[in-house]
Coordinates of C-alpha atoms in Angstrom, one line a residue:
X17 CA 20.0 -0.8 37.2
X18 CA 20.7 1.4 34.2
X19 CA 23.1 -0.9 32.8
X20 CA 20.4 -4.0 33.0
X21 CA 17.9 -1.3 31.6
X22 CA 20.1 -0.8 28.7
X23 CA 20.8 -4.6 27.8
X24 CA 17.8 -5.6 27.6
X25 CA 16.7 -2.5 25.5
X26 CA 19.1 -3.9 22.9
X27 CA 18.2 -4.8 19.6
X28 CA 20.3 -6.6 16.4
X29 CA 21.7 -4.2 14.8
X30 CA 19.5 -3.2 11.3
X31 CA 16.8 -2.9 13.7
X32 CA 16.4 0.8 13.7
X33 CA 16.7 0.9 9.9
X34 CA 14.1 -1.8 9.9
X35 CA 11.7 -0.1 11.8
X36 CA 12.4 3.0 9.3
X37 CA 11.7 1.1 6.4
X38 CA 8.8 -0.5 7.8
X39 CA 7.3 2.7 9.0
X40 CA 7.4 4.2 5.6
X41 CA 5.5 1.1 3.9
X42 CA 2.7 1.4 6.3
X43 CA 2.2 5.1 5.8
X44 CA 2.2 4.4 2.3
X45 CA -0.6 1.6 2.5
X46 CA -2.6 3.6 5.0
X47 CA -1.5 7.3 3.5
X48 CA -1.1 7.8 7.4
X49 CA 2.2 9.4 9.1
X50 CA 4.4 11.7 6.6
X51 CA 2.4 11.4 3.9
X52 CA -0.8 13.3 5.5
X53 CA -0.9 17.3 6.1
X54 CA -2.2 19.2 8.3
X55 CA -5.0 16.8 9.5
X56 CA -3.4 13.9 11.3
X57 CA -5.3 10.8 12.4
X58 CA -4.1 8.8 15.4
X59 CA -1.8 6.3 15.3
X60 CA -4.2 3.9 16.6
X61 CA -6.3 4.3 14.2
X62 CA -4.0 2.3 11.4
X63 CA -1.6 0.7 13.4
X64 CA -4.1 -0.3 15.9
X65 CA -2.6 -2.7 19.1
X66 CA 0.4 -1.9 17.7
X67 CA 0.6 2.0 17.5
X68 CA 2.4 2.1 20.9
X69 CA 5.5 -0.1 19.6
X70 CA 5.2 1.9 16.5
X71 CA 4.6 5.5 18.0
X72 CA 5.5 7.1 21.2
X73 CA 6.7 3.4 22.6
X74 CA 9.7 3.6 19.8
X75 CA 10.9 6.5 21.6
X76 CA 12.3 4.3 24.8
X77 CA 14.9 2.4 21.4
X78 CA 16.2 5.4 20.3
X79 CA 13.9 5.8 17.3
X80 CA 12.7 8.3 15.0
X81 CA 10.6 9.0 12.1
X82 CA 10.5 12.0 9.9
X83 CA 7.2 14.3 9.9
X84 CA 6.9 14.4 6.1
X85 CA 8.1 12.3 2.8
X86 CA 8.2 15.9 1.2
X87 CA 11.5 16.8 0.3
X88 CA 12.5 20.2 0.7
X89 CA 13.7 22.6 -2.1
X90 CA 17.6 23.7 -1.6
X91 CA 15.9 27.5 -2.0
X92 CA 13.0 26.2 0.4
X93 CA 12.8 27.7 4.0
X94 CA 10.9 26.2 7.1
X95 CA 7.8 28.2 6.7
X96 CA 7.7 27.6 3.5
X97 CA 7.9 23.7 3.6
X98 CA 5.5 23.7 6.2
X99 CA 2.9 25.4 4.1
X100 CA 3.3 23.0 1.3
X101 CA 3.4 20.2 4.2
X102 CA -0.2 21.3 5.8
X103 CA -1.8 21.2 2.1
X104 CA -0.1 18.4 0.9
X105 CA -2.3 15.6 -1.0
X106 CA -1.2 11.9 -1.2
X107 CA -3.0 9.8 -3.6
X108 CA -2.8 6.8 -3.0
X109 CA -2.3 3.7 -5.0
X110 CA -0.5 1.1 -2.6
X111 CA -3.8 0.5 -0.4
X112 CA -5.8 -0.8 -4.0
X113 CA -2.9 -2.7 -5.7
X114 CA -2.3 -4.8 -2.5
X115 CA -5.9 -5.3 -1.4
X116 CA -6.9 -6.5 -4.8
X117 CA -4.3 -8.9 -4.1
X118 CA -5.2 -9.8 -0.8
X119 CA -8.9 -10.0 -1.7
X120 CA -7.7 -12.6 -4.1
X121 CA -5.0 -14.8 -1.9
X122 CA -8.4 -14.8 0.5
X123 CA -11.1 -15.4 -1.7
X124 CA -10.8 -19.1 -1.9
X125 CA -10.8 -21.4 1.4
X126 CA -7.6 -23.3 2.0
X127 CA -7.8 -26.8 2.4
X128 CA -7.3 -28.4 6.4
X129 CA -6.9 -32.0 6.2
X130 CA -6.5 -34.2 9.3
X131 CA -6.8 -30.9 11.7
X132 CA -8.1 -32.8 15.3
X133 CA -11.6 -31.6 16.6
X134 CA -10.2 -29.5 19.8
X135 CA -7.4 -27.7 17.8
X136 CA -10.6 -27.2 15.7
X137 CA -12.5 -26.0 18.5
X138 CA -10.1 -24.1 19.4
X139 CA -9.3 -22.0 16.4
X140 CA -13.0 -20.9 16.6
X141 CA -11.4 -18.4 19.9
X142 CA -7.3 -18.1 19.0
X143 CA -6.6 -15.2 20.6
X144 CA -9.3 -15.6 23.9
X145 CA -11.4 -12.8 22.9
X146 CA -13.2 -14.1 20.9
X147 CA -11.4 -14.2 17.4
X148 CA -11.5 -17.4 15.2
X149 CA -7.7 -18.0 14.1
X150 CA -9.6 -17.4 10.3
X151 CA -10.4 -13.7 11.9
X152 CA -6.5 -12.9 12.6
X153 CA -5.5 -14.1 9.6
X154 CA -7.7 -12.0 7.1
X155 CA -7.7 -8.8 9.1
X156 CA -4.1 -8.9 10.5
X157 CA -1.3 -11.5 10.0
X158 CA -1.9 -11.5 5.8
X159 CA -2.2 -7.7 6.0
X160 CA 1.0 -7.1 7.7
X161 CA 2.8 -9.8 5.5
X162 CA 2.1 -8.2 2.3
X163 CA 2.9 -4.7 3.4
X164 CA 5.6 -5.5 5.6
X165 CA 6.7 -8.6 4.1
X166 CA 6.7 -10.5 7.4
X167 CA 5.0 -10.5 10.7
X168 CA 5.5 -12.5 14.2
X169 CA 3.0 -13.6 16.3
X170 CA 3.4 -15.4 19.5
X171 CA 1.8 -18.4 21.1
X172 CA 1.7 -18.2 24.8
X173 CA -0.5 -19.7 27.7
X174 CA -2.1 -18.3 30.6
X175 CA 0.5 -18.6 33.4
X176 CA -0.8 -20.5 36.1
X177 CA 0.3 -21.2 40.4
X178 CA 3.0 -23.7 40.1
X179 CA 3.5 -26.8 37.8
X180 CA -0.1 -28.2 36.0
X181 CA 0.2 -31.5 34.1
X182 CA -1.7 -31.1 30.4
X183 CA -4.5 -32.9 32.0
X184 CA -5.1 -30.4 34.9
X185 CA -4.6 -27.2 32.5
X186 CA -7.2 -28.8 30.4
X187 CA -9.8 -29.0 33.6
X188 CA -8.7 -25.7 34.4
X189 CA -9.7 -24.2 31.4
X190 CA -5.7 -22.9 31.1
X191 CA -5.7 -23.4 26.8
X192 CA -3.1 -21.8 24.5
X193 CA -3.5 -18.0 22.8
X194 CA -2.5 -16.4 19.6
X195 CA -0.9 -12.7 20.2
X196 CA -0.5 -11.0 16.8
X197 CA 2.8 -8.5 17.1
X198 CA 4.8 -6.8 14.5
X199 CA 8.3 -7.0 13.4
X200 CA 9.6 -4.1 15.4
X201 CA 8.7 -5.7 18.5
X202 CA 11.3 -8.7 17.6
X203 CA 14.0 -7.3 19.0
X204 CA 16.5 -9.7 18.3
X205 CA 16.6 -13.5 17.7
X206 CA 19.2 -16.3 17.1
X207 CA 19.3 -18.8 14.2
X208 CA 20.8 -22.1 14.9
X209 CA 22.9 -24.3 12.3
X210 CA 19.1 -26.0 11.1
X211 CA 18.0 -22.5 10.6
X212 CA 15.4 -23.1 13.5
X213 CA 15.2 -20.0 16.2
X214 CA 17.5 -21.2 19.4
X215 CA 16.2 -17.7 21.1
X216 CA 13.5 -14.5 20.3
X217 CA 13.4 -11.3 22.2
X218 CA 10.4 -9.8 22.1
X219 CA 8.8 -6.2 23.3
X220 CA 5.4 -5.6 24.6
X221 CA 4.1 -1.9 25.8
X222 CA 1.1 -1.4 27.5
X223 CA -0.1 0.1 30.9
X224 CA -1.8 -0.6 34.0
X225 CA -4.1 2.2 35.6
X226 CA -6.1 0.6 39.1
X227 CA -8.8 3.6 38.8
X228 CA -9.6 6.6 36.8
X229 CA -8.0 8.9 39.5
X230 CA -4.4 7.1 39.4
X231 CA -1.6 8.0 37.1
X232 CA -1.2 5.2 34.9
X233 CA 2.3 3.3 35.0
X234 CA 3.5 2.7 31.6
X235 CA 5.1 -1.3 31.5
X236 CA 7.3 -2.4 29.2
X237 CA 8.1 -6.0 29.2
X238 CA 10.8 -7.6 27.5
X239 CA 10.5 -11.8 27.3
X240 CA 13.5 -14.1 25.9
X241 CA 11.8 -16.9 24.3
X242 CA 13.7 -20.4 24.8
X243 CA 11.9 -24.0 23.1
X244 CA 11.2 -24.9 26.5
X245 CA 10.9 -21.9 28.6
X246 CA 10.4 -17.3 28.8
X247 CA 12.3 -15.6 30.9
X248 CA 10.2 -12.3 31.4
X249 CA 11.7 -8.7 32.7
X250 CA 9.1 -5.9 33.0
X251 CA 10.4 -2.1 33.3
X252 CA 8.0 0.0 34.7
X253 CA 7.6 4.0 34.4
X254 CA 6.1 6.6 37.0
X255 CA 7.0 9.6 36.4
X256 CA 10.0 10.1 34.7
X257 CA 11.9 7.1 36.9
X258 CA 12.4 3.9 35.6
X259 CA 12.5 0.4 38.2
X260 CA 13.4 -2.9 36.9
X261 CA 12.2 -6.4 37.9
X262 CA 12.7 -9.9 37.0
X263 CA 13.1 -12.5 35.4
X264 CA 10.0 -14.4 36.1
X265 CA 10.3 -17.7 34.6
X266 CA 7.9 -19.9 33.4
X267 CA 8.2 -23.2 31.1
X268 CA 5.9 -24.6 28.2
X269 CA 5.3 -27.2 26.3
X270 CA 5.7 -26.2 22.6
X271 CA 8.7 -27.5 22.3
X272 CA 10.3 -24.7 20.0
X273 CA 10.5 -20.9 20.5
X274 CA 7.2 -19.9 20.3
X275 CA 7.7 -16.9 18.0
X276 CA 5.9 -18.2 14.9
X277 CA 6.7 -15.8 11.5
X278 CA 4.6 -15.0 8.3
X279 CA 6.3 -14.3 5.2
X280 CA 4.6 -12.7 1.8
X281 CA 8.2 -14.1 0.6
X282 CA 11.0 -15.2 2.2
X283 CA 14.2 -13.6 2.5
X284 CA 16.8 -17.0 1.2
X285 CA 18.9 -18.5 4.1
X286 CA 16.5 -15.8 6.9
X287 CA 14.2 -18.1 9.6
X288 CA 12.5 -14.5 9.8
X289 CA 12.4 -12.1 7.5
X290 CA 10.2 -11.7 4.3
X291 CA 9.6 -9.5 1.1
X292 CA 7.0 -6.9 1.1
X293 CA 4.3 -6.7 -1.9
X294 CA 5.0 -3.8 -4.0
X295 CA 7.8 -2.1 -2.3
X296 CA 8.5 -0.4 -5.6
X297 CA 5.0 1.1 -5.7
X298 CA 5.1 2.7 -2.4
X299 CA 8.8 4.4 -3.0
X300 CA 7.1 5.4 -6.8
X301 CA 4.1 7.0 -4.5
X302 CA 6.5 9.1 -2.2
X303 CA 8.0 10.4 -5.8
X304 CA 4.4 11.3 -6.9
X305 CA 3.7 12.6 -3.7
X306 CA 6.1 15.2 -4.2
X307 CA 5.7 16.1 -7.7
X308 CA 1.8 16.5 -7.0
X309 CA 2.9 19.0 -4.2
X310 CA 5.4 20.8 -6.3
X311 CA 2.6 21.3 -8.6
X312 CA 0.3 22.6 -5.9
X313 CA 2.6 25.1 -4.9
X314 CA 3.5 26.2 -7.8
X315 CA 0.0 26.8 -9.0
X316 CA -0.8 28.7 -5.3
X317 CA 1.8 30.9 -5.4
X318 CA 2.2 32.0 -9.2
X319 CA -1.1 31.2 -10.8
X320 CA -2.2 34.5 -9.3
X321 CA -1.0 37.5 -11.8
X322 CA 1.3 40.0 -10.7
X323 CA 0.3 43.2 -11.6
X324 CA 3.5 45.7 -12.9
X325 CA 2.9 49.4 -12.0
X326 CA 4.6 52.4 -13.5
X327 CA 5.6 54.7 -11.3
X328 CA 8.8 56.9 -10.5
X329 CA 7.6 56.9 -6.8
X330 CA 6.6 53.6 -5.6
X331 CA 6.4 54.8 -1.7
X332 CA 3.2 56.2 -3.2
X333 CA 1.6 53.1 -3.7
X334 CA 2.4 52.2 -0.2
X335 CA 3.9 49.1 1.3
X336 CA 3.9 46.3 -1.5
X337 CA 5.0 42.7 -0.1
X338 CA 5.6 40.1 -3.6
X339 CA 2.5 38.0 -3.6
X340 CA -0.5 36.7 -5.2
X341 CA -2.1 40.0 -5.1
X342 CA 0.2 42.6 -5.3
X343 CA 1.6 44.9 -7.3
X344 CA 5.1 45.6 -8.6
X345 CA 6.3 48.8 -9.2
X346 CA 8.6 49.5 -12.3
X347 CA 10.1 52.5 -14.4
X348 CA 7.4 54.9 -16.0
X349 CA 10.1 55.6 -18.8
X350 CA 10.5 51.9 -19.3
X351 CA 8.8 50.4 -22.1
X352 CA 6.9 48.3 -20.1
X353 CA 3.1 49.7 -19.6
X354 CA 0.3 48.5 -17.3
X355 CA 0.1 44.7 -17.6
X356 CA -0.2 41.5 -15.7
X357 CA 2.9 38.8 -15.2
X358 CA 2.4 35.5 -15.5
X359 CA 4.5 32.2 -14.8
X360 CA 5.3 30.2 -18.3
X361 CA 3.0 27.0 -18.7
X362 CA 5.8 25.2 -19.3
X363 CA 6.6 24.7 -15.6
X364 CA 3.2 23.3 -15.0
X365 CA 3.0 21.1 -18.4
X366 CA 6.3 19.5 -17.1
X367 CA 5.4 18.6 -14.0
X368 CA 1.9 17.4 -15.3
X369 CA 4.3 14.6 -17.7
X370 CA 6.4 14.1 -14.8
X371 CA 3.2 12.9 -12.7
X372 CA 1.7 11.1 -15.7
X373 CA 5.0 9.0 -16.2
X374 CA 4.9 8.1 -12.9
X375 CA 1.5 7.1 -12.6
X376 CA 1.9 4.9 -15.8
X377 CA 5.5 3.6 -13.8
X378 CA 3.3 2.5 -10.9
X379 CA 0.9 0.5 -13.1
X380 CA 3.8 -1.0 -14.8
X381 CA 5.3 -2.2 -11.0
X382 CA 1.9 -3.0 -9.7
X383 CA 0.7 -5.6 -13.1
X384 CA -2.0 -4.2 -14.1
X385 CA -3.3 -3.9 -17.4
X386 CA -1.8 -0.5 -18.7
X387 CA 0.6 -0.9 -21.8
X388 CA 4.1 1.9 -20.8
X389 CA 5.0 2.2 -24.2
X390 CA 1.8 3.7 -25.4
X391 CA -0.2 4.6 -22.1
X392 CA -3.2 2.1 -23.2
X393 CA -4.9 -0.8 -22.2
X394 CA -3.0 -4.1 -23.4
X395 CA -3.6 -6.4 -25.6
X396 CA -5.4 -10.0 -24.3
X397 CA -2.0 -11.6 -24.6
X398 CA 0.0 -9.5 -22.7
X399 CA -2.6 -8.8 -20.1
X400 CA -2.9 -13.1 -19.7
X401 CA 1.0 -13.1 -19.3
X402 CA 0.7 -10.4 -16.4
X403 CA -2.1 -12.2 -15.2
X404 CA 0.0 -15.7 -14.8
X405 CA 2.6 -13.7 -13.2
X406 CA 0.0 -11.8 -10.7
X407 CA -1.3 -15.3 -9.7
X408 CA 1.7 -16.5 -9.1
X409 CA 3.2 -14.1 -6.6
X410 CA -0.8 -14.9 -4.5
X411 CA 0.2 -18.3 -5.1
X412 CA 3.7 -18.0 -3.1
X413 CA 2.1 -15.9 -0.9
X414 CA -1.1 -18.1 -0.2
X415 CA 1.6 -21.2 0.1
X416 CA 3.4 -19.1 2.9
X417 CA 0.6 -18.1 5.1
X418 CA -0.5 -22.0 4.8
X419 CA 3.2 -22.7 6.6
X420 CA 2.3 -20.5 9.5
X421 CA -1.7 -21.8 10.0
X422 CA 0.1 -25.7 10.2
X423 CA 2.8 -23.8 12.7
X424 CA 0.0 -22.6 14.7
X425 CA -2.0 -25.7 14.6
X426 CA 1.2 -27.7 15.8
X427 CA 2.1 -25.6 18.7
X428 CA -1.8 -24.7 19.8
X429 CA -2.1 -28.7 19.6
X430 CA 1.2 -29.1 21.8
X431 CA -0.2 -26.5 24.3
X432 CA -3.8 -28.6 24.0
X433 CA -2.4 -32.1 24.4
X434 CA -2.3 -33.8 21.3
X435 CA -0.3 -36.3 20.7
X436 CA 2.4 -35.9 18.3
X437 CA 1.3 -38.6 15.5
X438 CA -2.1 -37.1 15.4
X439 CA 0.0 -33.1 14.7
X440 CA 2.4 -34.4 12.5
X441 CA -1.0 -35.6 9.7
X442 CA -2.2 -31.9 10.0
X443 CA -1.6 -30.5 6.4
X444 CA -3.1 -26.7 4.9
X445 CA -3.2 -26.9 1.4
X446 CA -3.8 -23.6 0.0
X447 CA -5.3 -22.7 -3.5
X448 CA -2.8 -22.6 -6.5
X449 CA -5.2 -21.0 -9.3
X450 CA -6.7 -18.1 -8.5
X451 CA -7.9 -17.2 -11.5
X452 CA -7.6 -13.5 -11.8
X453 CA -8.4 -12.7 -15.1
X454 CA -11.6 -15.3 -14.6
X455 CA -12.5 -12.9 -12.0
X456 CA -12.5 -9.9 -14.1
X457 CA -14.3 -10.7 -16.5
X458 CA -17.4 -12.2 -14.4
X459 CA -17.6 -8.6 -13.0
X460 CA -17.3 -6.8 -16.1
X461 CA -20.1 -9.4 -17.8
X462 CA -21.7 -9.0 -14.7
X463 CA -21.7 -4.9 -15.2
X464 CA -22.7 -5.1 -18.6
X465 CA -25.4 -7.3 -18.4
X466 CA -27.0 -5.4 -15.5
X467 CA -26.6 -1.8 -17.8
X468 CA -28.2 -3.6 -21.0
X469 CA -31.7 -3.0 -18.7
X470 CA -32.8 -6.9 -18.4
X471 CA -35.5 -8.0 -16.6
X472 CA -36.1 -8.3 -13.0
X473 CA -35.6 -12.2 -12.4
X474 CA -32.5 -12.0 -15.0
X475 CA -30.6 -8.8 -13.2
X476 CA -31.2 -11.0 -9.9
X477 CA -29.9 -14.5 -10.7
X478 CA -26.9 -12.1 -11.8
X479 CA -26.5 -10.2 -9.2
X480 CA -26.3 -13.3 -7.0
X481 CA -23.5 -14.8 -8.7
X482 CA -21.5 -11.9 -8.5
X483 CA -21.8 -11.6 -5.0
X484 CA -21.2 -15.4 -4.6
X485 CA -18.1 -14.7 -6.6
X486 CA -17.2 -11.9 -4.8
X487 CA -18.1 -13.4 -0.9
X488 CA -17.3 -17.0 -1.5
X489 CA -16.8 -17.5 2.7
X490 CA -20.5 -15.7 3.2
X491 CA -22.0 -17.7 5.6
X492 CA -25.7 -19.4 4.8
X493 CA -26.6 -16.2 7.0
X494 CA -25.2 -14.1 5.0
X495 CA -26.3 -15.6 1.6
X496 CA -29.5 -15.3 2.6
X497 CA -29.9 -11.9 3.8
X498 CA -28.1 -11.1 0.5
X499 CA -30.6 -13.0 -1.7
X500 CA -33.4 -11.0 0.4
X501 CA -31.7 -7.8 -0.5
X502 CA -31.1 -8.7 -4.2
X503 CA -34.9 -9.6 -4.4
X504 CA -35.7 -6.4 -3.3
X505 CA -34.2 -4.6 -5.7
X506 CA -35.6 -6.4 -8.1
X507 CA -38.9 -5.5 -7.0
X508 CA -37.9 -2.5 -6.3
X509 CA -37.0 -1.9 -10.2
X510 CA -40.0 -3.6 -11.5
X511 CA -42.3 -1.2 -9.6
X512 CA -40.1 1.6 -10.6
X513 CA -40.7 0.5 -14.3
X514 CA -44.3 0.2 -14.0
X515 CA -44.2 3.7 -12.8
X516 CA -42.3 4.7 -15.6
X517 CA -45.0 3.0 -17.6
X518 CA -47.7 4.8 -16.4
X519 CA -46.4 7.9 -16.4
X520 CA -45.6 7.9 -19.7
X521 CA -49.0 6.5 -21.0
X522 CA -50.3 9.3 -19.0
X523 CA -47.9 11.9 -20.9
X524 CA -49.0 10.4 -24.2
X525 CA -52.2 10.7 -23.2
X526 CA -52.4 14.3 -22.3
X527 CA -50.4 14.7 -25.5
X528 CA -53.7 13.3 -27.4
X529 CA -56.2 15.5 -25.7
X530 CA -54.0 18.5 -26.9
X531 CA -54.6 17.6 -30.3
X532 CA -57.8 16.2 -30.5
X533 CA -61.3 17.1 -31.2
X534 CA -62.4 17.4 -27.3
X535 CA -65.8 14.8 -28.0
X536 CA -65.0 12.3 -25.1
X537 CA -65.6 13.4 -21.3
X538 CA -62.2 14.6 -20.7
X539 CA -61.0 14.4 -24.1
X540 CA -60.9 10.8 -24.2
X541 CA -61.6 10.4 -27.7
X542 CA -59.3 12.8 -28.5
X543 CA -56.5 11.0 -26.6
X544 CA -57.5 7.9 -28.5
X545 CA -57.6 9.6 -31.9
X546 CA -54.7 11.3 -31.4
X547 CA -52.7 10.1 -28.4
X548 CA -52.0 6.4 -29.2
X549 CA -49.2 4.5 -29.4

């Protein structure tokens, strides 16, 4: 039993190292896991479905992951660390650089042309719970991608008593599902000559509890994908004992292994693997991390004074522990008197460069517009070059995910019934000009126009575009809740400035009757002589 247990635990063999690596990009996206202090949020709470395989379900592979990214200090002992652990502060700049890119490779639609009305249908519910196929891309497949660099996902249908023709599954209501997952639950797969998958092994954690007052039984299944068939093994925990059961096999009708993979970039000659978007930018952020908590310290512990005492006695000045607020005896015959000691500036001053540098460094990986030679902004040229090369990493990227939706649609279409020649016309084209810098500069316009103070109808019509140009898949729902909002605040200003208005007629006013001659029934001739415009 322990010996079955232990084969099908197997994984290839940079899989631990994967998971690692992997780990330490999504803390650095989410500033979750070793880069938080004392305050930790669940796993669940960035990893989501996925924080079992990621979390305490890693455990069962023999895997680990370190507490902190803070490195210790050779002269640095475990209380010590720990103190700069619980205060330490991550800023963090991988979450912005890669969802400005996102929000760009998914602010333009991509093009479906040929796609058959129930594959259509379909895609409105991918997963059977409700989320359109549109929903898992945006808030998980593209995410996990560009951090991660790839991501599987796995399309699967309901299994069902016996053998059901395509017609029968169809009256049944038996239709396929999309399951995202994440590379450490690929446990191991096999490439054939074509480069096409012959085989995927894939983990899945979860648990089953019957009522509130059972102990729940912790499952872990492990499926072999085939093109035509799974052959599924569960393991089940009470306890601390571990039983074994299996395979239940099952066929299907994709006709390929059903393990479908999204790449930011892909890795040459891999079916799987991808590159992540700004790898360099995270491993730069665990360097700033350090030097920002290096800083800290330094300032907590030696910012504070320490006062020097003379004294030929010092037991008289009781017990005196090296701190913050203590006091250090010393000589009375020495020429040192009563006075404070402080730590050089110079230790601060270099670590401030050292966290400058690599905060311009991090610019410099991530293309934006911040010149390295001279800690500026760049000229209009060079920003335009970084520009063309920003848009063409989304492009790649955009190009990739459009691989995966036509996978999907393929094998969702298979599991639907559609015929071949009506799967093989399905084409995703995805946008190639996304117009970065375009984009920019409507929002700065945008900004500057709405700060110059113009009027009402003017500051709305703009502030409609630039939600347009910022939302372009609002739906008419949408738009026009927004427009009612906009118009609001429009109104709302224009009554604000009439306020304004009167209030300062009324200031003027009272200004007048201060000065005038006091004739009118509460000075209003005064006001008029005096207080006018």
């Amino acid at each position: 039993m322990s010996d079955l247990i232990t084969s099908l635990r197997r994984t290839r063999n940079d899989h631990a190292k994967e998971y690692e690596w992997h780990r330490f990009l999504w803390d650095a996206y989410t500033g979750g896991g070793g880069f938080e202090g004392a305050v930790k949020q669940p796993e669940s709470g960035y990893w989501g479905p996925a924080a079992e395989a990621y979390s305490t379900g890693a455990a069962s592979l023999g895997l680990s992951h370190d507490d902190s990214y803070l490195d210790r200090h050779p002269r640095e002992d475990d209380r010590k660390l720990q103190s700069r652990r619980n205060v330490a502060h991550y800023w963090n700049f991988v979450e912005p650089v890669v969802g400005l890119k996102l929000s760009f490779l998914l602010q333009r639609p991509f093009t479906v042309e040929n796609l058959p009305e129930e594959i259509a249908e379909w895609a409105e519910d991918a997963d059977g719970n409700g989320h359109s196929l549109e929903d898992i891309v945006r808030d998980v497949i593209a995410v996990q991608s560009a951090v991660l660099g790839w991501t599987p996902a796995i399309i699967d249908l309901p299994r069902a008593p016996g053998e059901l023709t395509r017609a029968q599954a169809r009256e049944n209501g038996i239709r396929p599902y999309v399951t995202p997952s994440t590379p450490v639950a690929l446990l191991d797969w096999h490439k054939g000559r074509g480069g096409r998958l012959e085989w995927a092994k894939v983990r899945t954690v979860y648990s089953e509890q019957a009522s509130p007052l059972d102990a729940p039984v912790e499952i872990e299944e492990i499926t072999f994908w085939y093109p035509d068939r799974a052959e599924v093994y569960q393991i089940r925990k009470v306890g601390g004992a571990e039983t074994v059961a299996g395979p239940e096999v099952y066929s299907h009708p994709f006709g390929e292994v059903p393990v479908l993979v999204s790449r930011r970039k892909p890795v040459p000659l891999d079916p799987v693997r991808g590159m992540p978007w700004d790898k360099q930018v995270a491993v730069e952020c665990r360097r700033l991390f350090n030097a920002i908590s290096e800083l800290d310290e330094h300032m907590r512990g030696q910012v504070f004074a320490i006062l020097q005492v003379p004294t030929s006695d010092p037991t008289k000045l009781g017990k005196i522990t090296l701190g913050v607020d203590n006091a250090v005896p010393i000589d009375p015959d020495a020429r040192q008197s009563w006075a404070y000691i402080a730590p050089p500036a110079s230790v601060a001053e270099t670590y401030e460069t050292r966290i400058e540098r690599t905060i311009r460094e991090i610019y410099r990986m991530a293309r934006v517009e911040w010149d390295r030679s001279t800690g500026g902004v760049e000229s209009g040229e060079a920003r335009k070059k970084k520009f063309a090369a920003t848009n063409a990493t989304i492009v790649e990227a955009a190009r990739e995910l459009a691989r995966w939706q036509e996978a999907v649609y393929r094998l969702a279409g298979r599991g639907l019934g559609v015929s071949e020649e009506r799967l093989a016309q399905i084409r995703v084209i995805p946008p190639t000009d996304f117009d970065v810098e375009e984009l920019t500069t409507k929002i700065r316009n945008a900004l500057d126009a709405l700060s110059a103070r113009l009027g009402p109808t003017a500051s709305s019509l703009i502030r409609k575009r630039l939600a347009s140009a910022l939302l372009p898949d609002a739906t008419s729902e949408d738009r026009e809740q927004i427009d009612l909002e906009i118009e609001g605040i429009a109104k709302m200003e224009e009554t604000e400035a009439q306020f304004d208005a009167e209030i300062s007629r009324a200031q003027n006013g009272s200004e007048g009757l201060e000065g005038g001659d006091g004739d009118g029934e509460d000075g209003e001739e005064g006001g008029d002589d005096d207080g006018g415009e």
